[in-house]
XYZ file of C-alpha atoms in Angstrom:
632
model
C 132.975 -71.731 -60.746
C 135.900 -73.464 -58.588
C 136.684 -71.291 -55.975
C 140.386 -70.677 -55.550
C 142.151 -71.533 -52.035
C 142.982 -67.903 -51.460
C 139.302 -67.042 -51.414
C 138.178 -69.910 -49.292
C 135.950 -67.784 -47.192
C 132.895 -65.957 -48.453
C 131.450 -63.392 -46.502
C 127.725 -62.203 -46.434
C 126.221 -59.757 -43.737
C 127.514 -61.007 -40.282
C 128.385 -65.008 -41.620
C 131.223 -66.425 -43.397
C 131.493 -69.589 -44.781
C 134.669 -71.070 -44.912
C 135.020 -73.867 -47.851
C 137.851 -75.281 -46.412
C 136.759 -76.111 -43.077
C 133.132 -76.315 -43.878
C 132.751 -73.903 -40.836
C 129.880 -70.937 -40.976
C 130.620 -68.518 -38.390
C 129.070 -65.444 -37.545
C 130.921 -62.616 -36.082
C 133.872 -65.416 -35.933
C 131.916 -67.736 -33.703
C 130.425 -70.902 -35.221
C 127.599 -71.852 -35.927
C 126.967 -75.638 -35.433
C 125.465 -76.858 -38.282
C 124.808 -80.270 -40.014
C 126.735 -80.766 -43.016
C 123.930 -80.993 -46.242
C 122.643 -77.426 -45.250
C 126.368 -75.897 -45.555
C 126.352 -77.474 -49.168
C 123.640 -76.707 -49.836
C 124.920 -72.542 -48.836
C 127.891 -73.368 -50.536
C 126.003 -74.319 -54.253
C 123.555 -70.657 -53.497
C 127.367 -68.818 -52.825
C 128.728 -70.149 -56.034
C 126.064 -68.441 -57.846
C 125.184 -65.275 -56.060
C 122.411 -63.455 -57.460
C 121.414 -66.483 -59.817
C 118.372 -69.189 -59.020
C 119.688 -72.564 -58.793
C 117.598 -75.201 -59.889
C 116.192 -77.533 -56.756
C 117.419 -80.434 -59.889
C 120.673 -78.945 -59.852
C 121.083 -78.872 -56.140
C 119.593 -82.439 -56.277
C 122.251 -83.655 -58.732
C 125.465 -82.248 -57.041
C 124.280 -83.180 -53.005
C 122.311 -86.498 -53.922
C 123.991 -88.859 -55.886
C 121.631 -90.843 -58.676
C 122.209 -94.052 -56.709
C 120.705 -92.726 -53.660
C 117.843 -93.846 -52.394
C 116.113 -90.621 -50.636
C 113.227 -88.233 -50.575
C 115.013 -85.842 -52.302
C 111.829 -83.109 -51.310
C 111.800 -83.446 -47.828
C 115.449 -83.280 -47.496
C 116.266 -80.015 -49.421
C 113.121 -78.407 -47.469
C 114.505 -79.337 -44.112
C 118.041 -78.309 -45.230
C 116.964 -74.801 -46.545
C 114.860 -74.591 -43.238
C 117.722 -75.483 -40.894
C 120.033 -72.874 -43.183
C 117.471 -70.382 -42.820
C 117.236 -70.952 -39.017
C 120.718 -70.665 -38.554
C 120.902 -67.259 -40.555
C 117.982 -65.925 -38.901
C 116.006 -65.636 -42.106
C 113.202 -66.780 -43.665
C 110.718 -68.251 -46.711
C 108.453 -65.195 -46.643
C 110.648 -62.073 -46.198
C 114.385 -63.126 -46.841
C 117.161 -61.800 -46.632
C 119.292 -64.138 -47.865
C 117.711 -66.895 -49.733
C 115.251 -66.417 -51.572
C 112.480 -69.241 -52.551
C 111.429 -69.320 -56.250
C 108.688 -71.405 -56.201
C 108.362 -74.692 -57.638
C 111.957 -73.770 -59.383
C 114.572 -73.191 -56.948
C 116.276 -71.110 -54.381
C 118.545 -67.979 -55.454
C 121.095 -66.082 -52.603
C 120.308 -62.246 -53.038
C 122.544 -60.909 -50.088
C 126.236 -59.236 -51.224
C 128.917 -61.352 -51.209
C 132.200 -61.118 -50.750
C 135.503 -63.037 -50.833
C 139.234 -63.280 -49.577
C 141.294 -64.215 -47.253
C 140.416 -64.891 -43.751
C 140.335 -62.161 -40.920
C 141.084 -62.498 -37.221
C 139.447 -65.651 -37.237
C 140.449 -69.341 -35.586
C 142.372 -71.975 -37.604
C 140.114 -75.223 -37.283
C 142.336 -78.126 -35.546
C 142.337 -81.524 -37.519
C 138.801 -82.643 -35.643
C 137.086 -80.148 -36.503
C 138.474 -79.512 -40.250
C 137.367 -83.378 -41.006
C 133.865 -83.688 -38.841
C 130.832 -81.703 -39.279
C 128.010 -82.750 -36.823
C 125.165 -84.367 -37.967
C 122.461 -82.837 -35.958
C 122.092 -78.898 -35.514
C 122.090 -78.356 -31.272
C 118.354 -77.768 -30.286
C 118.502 -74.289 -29.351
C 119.569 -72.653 -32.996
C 119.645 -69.092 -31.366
C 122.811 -70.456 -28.615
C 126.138 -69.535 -31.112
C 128.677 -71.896 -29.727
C 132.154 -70.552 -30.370
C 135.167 -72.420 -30.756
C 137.829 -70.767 -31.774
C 141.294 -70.429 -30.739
C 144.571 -68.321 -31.269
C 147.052 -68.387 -33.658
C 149.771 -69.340 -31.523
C 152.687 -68.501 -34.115
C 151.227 -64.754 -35.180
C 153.340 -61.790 -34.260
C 152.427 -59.408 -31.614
C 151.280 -56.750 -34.556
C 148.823 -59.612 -35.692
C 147.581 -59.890 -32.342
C 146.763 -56.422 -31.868
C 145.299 -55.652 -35.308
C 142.443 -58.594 -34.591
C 141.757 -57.342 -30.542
C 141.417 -53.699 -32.195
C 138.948 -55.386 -34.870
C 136.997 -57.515 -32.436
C 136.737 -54.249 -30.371
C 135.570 -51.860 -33.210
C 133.008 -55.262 -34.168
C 131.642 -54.946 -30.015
C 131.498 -51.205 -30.118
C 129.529 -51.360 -32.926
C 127.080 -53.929 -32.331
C 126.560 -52.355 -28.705
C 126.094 -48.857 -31.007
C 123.442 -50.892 -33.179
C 122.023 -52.649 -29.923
C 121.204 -49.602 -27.925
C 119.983 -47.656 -30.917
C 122.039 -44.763 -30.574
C 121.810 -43.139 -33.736
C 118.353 -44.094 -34.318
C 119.321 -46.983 -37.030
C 118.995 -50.266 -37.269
C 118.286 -53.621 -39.615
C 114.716 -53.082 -42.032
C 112.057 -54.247 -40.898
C 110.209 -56.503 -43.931
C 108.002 -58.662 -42.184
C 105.890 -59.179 -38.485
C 104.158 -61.094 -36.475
C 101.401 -59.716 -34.225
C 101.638 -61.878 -30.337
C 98.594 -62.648 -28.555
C 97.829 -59.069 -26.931
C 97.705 -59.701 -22.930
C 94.066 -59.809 -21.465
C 94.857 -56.826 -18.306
C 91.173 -56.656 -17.714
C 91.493 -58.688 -14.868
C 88.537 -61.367 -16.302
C 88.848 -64.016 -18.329
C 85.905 -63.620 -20.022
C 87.172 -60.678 -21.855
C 90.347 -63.198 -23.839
C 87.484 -63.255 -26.145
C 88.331 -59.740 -26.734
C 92.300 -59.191 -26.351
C 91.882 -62.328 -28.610
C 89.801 -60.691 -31.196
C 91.694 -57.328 -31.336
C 95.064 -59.281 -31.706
C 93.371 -60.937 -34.689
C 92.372 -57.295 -36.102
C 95.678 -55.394 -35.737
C 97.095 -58.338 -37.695
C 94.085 -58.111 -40.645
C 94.767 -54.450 -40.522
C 98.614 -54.364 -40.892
C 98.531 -56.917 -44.106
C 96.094 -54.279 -45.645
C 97.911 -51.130 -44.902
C 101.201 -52.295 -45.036
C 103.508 -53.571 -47.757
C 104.931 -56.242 -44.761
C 104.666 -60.020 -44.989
C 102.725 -60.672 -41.465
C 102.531 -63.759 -40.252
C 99.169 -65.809 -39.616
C 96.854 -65.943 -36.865
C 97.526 -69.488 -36.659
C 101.689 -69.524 -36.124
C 101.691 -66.704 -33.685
C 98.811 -67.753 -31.750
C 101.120 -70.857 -30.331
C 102.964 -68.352 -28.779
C 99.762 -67.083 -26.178
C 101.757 -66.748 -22.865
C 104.738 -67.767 -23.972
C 108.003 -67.076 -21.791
C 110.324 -67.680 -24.401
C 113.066 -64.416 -25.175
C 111.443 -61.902 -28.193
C 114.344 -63.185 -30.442
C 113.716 -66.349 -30.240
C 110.000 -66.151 -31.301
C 111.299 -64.298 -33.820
C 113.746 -66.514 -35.429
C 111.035 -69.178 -35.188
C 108.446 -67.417 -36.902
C 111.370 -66.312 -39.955
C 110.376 -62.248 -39.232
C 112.463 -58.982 -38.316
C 109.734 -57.578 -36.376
C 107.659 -58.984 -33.599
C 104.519 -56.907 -32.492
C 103.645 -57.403 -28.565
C 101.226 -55.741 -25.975
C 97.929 -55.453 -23.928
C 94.468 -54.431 -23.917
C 92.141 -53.935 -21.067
C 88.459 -53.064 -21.091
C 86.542 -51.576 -18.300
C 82.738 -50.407 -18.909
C 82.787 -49.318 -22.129
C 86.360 -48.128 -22.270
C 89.084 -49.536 -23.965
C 93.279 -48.211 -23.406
C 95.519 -50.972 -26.125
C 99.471 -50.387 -25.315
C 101.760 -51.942 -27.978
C 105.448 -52.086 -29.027
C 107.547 -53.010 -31.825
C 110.814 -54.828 -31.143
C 113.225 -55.551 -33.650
C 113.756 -59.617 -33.716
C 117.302 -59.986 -34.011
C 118.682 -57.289 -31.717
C 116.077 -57.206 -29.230
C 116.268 -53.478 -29.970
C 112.960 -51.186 -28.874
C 111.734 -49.141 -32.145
C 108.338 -47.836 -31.455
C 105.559 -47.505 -28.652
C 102.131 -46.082 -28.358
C 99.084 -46.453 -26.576
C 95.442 -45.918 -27.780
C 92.567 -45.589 -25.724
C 88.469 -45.607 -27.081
C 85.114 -46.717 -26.074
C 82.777 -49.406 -27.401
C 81.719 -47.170 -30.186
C 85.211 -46.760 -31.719
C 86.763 -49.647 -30.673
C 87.321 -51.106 -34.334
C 89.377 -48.559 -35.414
C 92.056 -48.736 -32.675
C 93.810 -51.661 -34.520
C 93.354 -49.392 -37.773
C 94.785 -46.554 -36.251
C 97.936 -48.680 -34.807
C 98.419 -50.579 -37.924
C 98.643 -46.917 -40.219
C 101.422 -45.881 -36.905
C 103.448 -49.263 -37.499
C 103.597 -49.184 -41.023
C 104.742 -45.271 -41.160
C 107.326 -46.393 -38.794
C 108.933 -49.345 -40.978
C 108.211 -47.243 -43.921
C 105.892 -49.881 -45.660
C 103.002 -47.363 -45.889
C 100.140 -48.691 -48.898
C 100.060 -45.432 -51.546
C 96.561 -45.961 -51.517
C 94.366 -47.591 -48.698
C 90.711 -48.350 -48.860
C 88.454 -46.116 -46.365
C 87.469 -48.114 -43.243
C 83.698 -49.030 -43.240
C 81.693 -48.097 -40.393
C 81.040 -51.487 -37.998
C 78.283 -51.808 -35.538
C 79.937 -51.547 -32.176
C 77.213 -54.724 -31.037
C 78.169 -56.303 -34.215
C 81.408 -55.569 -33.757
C 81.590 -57.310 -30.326
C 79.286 -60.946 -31.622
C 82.184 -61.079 -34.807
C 84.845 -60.968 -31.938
C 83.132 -63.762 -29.553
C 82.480 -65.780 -33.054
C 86.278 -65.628 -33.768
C 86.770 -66.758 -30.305
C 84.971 -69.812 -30.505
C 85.626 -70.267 -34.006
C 89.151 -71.421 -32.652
C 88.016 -73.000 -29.709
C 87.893 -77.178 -29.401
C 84.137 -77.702 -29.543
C 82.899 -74.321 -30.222
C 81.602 -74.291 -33.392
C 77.933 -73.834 -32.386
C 78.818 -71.045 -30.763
C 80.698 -69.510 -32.999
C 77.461 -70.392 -35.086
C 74.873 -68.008 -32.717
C 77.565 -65.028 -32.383
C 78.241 -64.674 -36.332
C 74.054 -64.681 -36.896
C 73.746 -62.199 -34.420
C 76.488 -60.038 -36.146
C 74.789 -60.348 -39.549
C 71.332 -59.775 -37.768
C 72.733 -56.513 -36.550
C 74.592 -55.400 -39.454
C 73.451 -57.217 -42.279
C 76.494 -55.395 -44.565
C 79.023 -56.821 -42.358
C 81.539 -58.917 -44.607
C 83.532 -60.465 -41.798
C 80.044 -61.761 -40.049
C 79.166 -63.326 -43.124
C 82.485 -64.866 -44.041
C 82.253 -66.512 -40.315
C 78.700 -67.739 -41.095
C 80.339 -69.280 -44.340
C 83.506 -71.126 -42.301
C 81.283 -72.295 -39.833
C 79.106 -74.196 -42.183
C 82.149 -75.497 -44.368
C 84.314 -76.486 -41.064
C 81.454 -78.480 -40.010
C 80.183 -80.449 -43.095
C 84.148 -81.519 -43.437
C 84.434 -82.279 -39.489
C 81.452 -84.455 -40.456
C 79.265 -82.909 -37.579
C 77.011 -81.265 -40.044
C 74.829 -82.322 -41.843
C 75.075 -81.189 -45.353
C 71.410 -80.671 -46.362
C 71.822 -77.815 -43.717
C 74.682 -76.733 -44.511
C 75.440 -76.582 -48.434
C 72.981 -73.711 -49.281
C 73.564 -71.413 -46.515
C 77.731 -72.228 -46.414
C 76.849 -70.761 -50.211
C 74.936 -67.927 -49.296
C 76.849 -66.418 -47.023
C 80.218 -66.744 -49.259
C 78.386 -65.031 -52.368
C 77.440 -62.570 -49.649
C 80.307 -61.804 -48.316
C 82.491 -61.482 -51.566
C 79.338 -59.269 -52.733
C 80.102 -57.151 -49.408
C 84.178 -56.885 -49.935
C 85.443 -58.073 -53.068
C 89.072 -57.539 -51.823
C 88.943 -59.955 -49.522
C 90.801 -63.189 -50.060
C 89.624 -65.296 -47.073
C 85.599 -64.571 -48.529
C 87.003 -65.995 -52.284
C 88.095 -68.781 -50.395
C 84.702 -69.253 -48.420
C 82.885 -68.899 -52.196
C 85.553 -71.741 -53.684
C 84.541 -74.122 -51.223
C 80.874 -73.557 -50.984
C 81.061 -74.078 -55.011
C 83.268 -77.462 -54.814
C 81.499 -78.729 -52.083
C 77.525 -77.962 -53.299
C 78.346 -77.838 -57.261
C 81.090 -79.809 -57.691
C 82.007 -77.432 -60.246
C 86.143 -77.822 -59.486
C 87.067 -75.563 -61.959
C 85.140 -72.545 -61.331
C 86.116 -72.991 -57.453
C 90.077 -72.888 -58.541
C 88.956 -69.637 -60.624
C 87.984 -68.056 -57.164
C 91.268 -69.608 -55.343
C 93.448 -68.303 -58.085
C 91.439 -64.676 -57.767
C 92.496 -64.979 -54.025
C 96.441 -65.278 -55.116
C 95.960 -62.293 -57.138
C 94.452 -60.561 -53.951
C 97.104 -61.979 -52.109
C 99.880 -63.314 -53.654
C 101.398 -64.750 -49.692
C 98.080 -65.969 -48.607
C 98.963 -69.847 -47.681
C 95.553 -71.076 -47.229
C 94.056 -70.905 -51.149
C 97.154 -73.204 -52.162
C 96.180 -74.950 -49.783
C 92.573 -75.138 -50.823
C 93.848 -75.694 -54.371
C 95.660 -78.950 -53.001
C 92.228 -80.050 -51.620
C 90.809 -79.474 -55.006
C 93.543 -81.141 -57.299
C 93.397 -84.510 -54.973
C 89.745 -84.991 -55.386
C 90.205 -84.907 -59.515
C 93.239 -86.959 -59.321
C 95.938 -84.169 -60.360
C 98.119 -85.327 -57.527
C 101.678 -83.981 -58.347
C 100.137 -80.405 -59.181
C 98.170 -81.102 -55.762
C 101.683 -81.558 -53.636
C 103.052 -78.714 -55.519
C 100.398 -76.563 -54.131
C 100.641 -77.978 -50.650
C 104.841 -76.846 -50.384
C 103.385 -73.676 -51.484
C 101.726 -73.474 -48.590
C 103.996 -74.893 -46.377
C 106.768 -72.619 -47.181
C 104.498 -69.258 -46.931
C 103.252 -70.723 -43.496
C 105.366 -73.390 -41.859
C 102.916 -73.440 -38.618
C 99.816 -72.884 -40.254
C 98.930 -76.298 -41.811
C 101.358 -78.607 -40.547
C 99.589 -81.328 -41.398
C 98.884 -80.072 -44.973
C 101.685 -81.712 -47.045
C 101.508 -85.293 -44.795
C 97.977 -85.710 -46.264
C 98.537 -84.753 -49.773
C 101.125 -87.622 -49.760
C 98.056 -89.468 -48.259
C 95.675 -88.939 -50.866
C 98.795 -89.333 -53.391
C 99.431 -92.719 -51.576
C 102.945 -91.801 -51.453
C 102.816 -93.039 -47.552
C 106.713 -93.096 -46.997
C 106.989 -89.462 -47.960
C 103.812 -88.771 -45.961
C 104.919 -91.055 -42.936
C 108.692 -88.858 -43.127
C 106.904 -85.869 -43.184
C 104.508 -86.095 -40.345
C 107.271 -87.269 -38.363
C 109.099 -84.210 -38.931
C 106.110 -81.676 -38.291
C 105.290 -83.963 -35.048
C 109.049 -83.101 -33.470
C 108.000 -79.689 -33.407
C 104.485 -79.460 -32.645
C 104.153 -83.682 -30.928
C 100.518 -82.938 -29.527
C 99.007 -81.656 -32.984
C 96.107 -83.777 -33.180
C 95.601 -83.190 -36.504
C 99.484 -84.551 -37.991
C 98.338 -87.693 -35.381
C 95.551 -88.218 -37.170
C 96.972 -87.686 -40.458
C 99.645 -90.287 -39.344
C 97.631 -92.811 -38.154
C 95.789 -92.853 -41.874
C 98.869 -93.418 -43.344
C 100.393 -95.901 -41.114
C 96.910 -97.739 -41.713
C 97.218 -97.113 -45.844
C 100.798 -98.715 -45.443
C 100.127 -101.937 -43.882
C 101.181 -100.552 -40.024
C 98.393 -101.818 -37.966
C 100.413 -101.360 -34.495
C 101.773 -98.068 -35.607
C 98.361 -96.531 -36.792
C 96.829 -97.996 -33.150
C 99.268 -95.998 -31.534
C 98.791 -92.642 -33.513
C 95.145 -93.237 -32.991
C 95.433 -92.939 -29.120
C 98.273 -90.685 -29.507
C 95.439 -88.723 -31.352
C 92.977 -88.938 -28.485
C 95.364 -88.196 -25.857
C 95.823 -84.805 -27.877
C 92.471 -84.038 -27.636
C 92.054 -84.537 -24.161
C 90.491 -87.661 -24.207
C 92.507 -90.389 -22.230
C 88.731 -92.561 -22.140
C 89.146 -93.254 -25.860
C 93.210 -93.499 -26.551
C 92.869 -96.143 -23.413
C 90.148 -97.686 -25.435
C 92.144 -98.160 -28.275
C 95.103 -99.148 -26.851
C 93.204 -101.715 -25.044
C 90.866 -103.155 -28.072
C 94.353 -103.459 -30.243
C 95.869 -105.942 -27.674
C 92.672 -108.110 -27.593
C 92.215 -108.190 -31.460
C 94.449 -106.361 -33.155
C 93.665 -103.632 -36.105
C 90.114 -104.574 -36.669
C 89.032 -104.311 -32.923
C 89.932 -101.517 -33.180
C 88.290 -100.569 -36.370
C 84.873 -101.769 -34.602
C 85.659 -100.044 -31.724
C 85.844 -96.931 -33.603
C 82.299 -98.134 -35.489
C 80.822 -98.835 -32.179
C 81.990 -95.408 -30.923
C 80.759 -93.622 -34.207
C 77.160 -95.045 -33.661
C 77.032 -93.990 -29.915
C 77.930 -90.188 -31.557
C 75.450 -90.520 -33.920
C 72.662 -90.637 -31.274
C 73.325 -86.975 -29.976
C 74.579 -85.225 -33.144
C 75.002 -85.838 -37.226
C 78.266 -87.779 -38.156
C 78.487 -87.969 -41.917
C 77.585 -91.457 -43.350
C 81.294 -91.386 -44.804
C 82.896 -91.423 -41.471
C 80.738 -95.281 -41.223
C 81.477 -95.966 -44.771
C 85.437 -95.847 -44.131
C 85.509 -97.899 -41.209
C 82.925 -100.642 -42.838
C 85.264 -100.552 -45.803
C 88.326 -101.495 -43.566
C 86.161 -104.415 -42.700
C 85.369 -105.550 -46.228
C 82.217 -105.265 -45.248
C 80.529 -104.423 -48.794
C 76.651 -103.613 -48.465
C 77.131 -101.482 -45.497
C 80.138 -99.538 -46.945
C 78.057 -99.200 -50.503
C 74.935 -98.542 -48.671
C 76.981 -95.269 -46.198
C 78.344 -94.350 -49.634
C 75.177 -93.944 -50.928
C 73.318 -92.274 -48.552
C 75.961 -89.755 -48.584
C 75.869 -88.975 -52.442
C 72.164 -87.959 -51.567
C 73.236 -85.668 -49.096
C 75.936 -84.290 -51.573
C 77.926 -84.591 -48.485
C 81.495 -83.066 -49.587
C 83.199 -85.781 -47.662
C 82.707 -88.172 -50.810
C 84.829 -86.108 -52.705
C 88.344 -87.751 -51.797
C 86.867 -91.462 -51.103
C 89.035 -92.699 -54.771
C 92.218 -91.145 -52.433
C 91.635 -94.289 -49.801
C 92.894 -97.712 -50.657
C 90.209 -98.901 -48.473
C 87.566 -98.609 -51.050
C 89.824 -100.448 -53.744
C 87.563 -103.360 -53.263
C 84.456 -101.874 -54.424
C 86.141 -100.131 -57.326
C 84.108 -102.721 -59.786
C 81.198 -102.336 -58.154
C 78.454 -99.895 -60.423
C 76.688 -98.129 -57.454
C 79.934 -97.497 -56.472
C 80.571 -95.870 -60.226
C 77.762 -94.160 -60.238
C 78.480 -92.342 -57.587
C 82.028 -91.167 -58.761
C 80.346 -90.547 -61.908
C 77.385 -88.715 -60.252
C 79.548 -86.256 -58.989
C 81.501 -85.744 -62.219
C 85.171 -86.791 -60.935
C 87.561 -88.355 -63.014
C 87.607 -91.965 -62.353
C 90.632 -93.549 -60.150
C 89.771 -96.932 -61.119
């Protein structure tokens, strides 16, 4: 509906939007903003309370004659909207995501005509700036008087913005013991204060296990080990992290173990006002130390009111076992320490052989390392399988062990379907739980069900931003939809430019484009993220004596020299003799794989590289062998 010119500002919370200016403010400063995430609040305003379509947003901001990734845009818009409000995908406040459908603005809205706020001068009225400034939390203000306002004017606005100060210094400090809801958390790395890093292990391990423990006993959205790890030592102000992470809440403290006793201090701040709302301190020995994240997660949860009615009883854990599960976890996480992570999860199993969580590591290691290619899968498919049956068998309600049995069934049985059935019983479980759609979009690429494949992946991706960045970059890989891949691992790498995952990701589909100097590049870019300058020198150097394909033998030649002190996957060969059209060799890998049942073979119709031997029948038997719908 047309909105009048005497209610050209709408007002939710703190913000206003002005529709005549194109100016949001908050608290009458604005907010600097590029101009297709205002329209994008303006379409959500004219609807309040009603989901608009992401087709109807597409039609009115993106005309049909434009040429654009009409995906990628509205995500990034939403996300720099939601960055400027201080909201977020998983707990909002304002816009909410329907998924797959549309967006729909849930806050109260008001309109009429502007308050004590600054009239825009003829610059500002006709520009909007393109690019947001990098620090989103900085509120650059701007406005000015109204020079030809009476005195009474005047006053009435200084008594306004005085009541507006008093009030957020009333909020700020707490006084009357109220503040903003907190929905949703994120747990910080605890501080190691046990004066040896040996024990990080351990701060590591409990931070891990408050966070398990407050999406169990809480109604909260909590975010995931793997976004608020990035933020280990970090300097930055609590409100910041906040905003970044999209939650009200931010969990931070310290844990220190001496002998066999154990004193955790934590605190709960309130994100957007800094403002302190809890503290305690817990203190145990080695032989209770589990439940001191249980018995801080039931405090936290009391305190925001998000109390579960009913709550499972905590199972008795070996302290020993307790302690090999945490060093597991540790090196589960570590570059280079899965084999370590390997000996700590046996010995947690060995020592409590009812112990869910050992088994589910057992499971994870053996996955992680058939699809790093490091493992070879005749040791790995039955006892990846095992332990996942074993673990679901132990704890039924948990998600991550439905996950473990999904794999372990896709990867050993092929059986796709019945391995969705246990990602879609994880949903149930968990309805916020990022990483089964993001199995599922592992799953739908390998049978060729692309677009439902993608779909899955932005499910992901807006549940968990940080968590898979890489995610939705290679589902446009295996969709070979490279420019949306390319755009989108270009985006994810401003943010996060030393993920060597993304680099890898964006090397495949520089090389699946036709890019041969731009792949190179990601390639070292890729080694120089993992620490290993030897290599990215390598490949900077064989691309300037022979272009792509020395480099493609370089990474053969390098391949072979790993091969003689650990199992690389025959797959790993089989790609890089397929870049070289080299037939026999990239049949021969292929096969040798297929008798492994190595899960790698599963997305090989995804890679242009083996177009060539699409006519060839070993190479049909072996898509048939493994009962995948044909991409040829």
């Amino acid at each position: 509906m047309p909105v009048s010119p005497t209610e050209n500002v709408i007002r939710f919370g703190l913000f206003e939007l002005d529709l005549k200016s194109w100016q949001l403010r908050k608290n009458g400063s604005r907010i600097r903003i590029s101009q297709q995430p205002v329209q994008v609040l303006a379409q959500l305003l004219e609807r309040p309370g009603e989901v608009v379509t992401r087709e109807a947003l597409r039609q009115r901001l993106w005309p049909p004659d434009t040429f654009v990734d009409f995906d990628h845009g509205l995500n990034k818009s939403v996300q720099k909207l939601r960055d400027a409000l201080g909201d977020s995908a998983e707990s909002p406040r304002f816009i909410e995501t329907i998924p797959r459908v549309g967006y729909r603005f849930i806050a109260p809205v008001t309109r009429g005509a502007q308050l004590g706020t600054s009239e825009p001068d003829e610059q500002t009225a006709n520009h909007i700036p393109v690019e947001p400034i990098s620090d989103q939390s900085t509120l650059v203000s701007q406005t000015k008087s109204r020079t030809n306002a009476g005195w009474l004017w005047l006053a009435a606005c200084v008594a306004m913005l005085l009541v507006g100060a008093g009030w957020m210094a009333h909020r700020k400090q707490g006084r009357d013991g109220k503040m903003a809801p907190i929905h949703s958390l994120a747990v910080l790395p605890l501080n190691n204060l046990s004066g040896d890093h040996e024990q990080d292990y351990f701060a590591d391990g409990m931070t891990d296990e408050l966070t398990t423990m407050l999406a169990k006993d809480s109604t909260l959205r909590i975010v995931s080990r793997t976004s608020a790890m990035q933020y280990k030592g970090a300097s930055r102000p609590l409100p910041e992290i906040a905003q970044a992470l999209g939650v009200d809440g931010v969990v931070e403290g310290s844990v220190e173990r001496s002998g066999d006793k154990v004193h955790m201090t934590l605190q709960l701040i309130q994100g957007s006002s800094d403002t302190h709302v809890w503290a305690d301190s817990y203190d145990g020995n080695t032989n209770n130390v589990g439940s001191l994240p249980e018995e801080a997660a039931m405090a936290i949860a009391k305190k925001t009111n998000s109390a579960v009615a009913e709550r499972a009883p905590m199972r008795y854990v070996n302290p020993e076992a307790h302690d090999a599960y945490l060093r597991g976890e540790h090196f589960w996480y570590s570059e280079n320490g899965n084999e370590k992570a390997k000996i700590y999860f046996q010995k947690a199993v060995e020592l409590q052989p009812d112990y869910a969580a050992g088994w589910l590591g057992l499971s994870q290691y053996y996955g992680g390392g058939m699809l790093d290619g490091h493992l070879n899968p005749k040791e790995g498919l039955a006892p990846m399988e095992a332990a996942a049956q074993k673990a679901v068998e132990l704890d039924g309600s948990f998600p991550d062990a439905h996950i473990a049995l999904c794999g372990s069934t896709f990867f050993k049985e092929h059986d796709w379907a019945r391995a969705d059935r246990e990602c879609v019983r994880a949903i149930e479980l968990d309805p916020r739980y990022s990483s089964a759609y993001h199995m599922r979009a592992r799953i739908f690429a390998a049978v060729n069900r692309h677009e439902e494949g993608i779909a899955q992946e932005k499910i992901a991706t807006e549940l968990s931003p940080s968590g898979y960045e890489w995610g939705l970059a290679r589902s446009y890989l295996w969709a070979r939809k490279y420019d949306l891949g390319i755009a989108n691992a270009r985006l994810r790498l401003e943010s996060s430019p030393r993920n060597a995952h993304t680099l890898e990701t964006l090397a495949a589909l520089y090389r699946c484009k036709g890019m041969y100097k731009e792949a190179a590049q990601a390639w070292a870019d890729t080694f120089s993220a993992r620490g290993d300058e030897v290599s990215a020198a390598s490949v900077r150097r064989a691309f300037a004596e022979g272009g792509y394909p020395a480099v493609v033998r370089w990474k053969l030649a390098d391949l072979k020299k790993q091969s003689m002190q650990r199992y690389v996957s025959p797959v790993l060969f089989a790609l890089e003799h397929a870049q070289l059209q080299q037939r026999e060799e990239t049949l021969s890998s292929l096969e040798e794989a297929y008798a492994a049942r190595d899960p790698l073979l599963l997305w090989v119709q995804n890679d242009p590289a083996y177009d060539f031997v699409h006519s060839d029948e070993r190479y049909r038997a072996i898509i048939k062998g493994m009962g995948l719908p044909p991409a040829y």
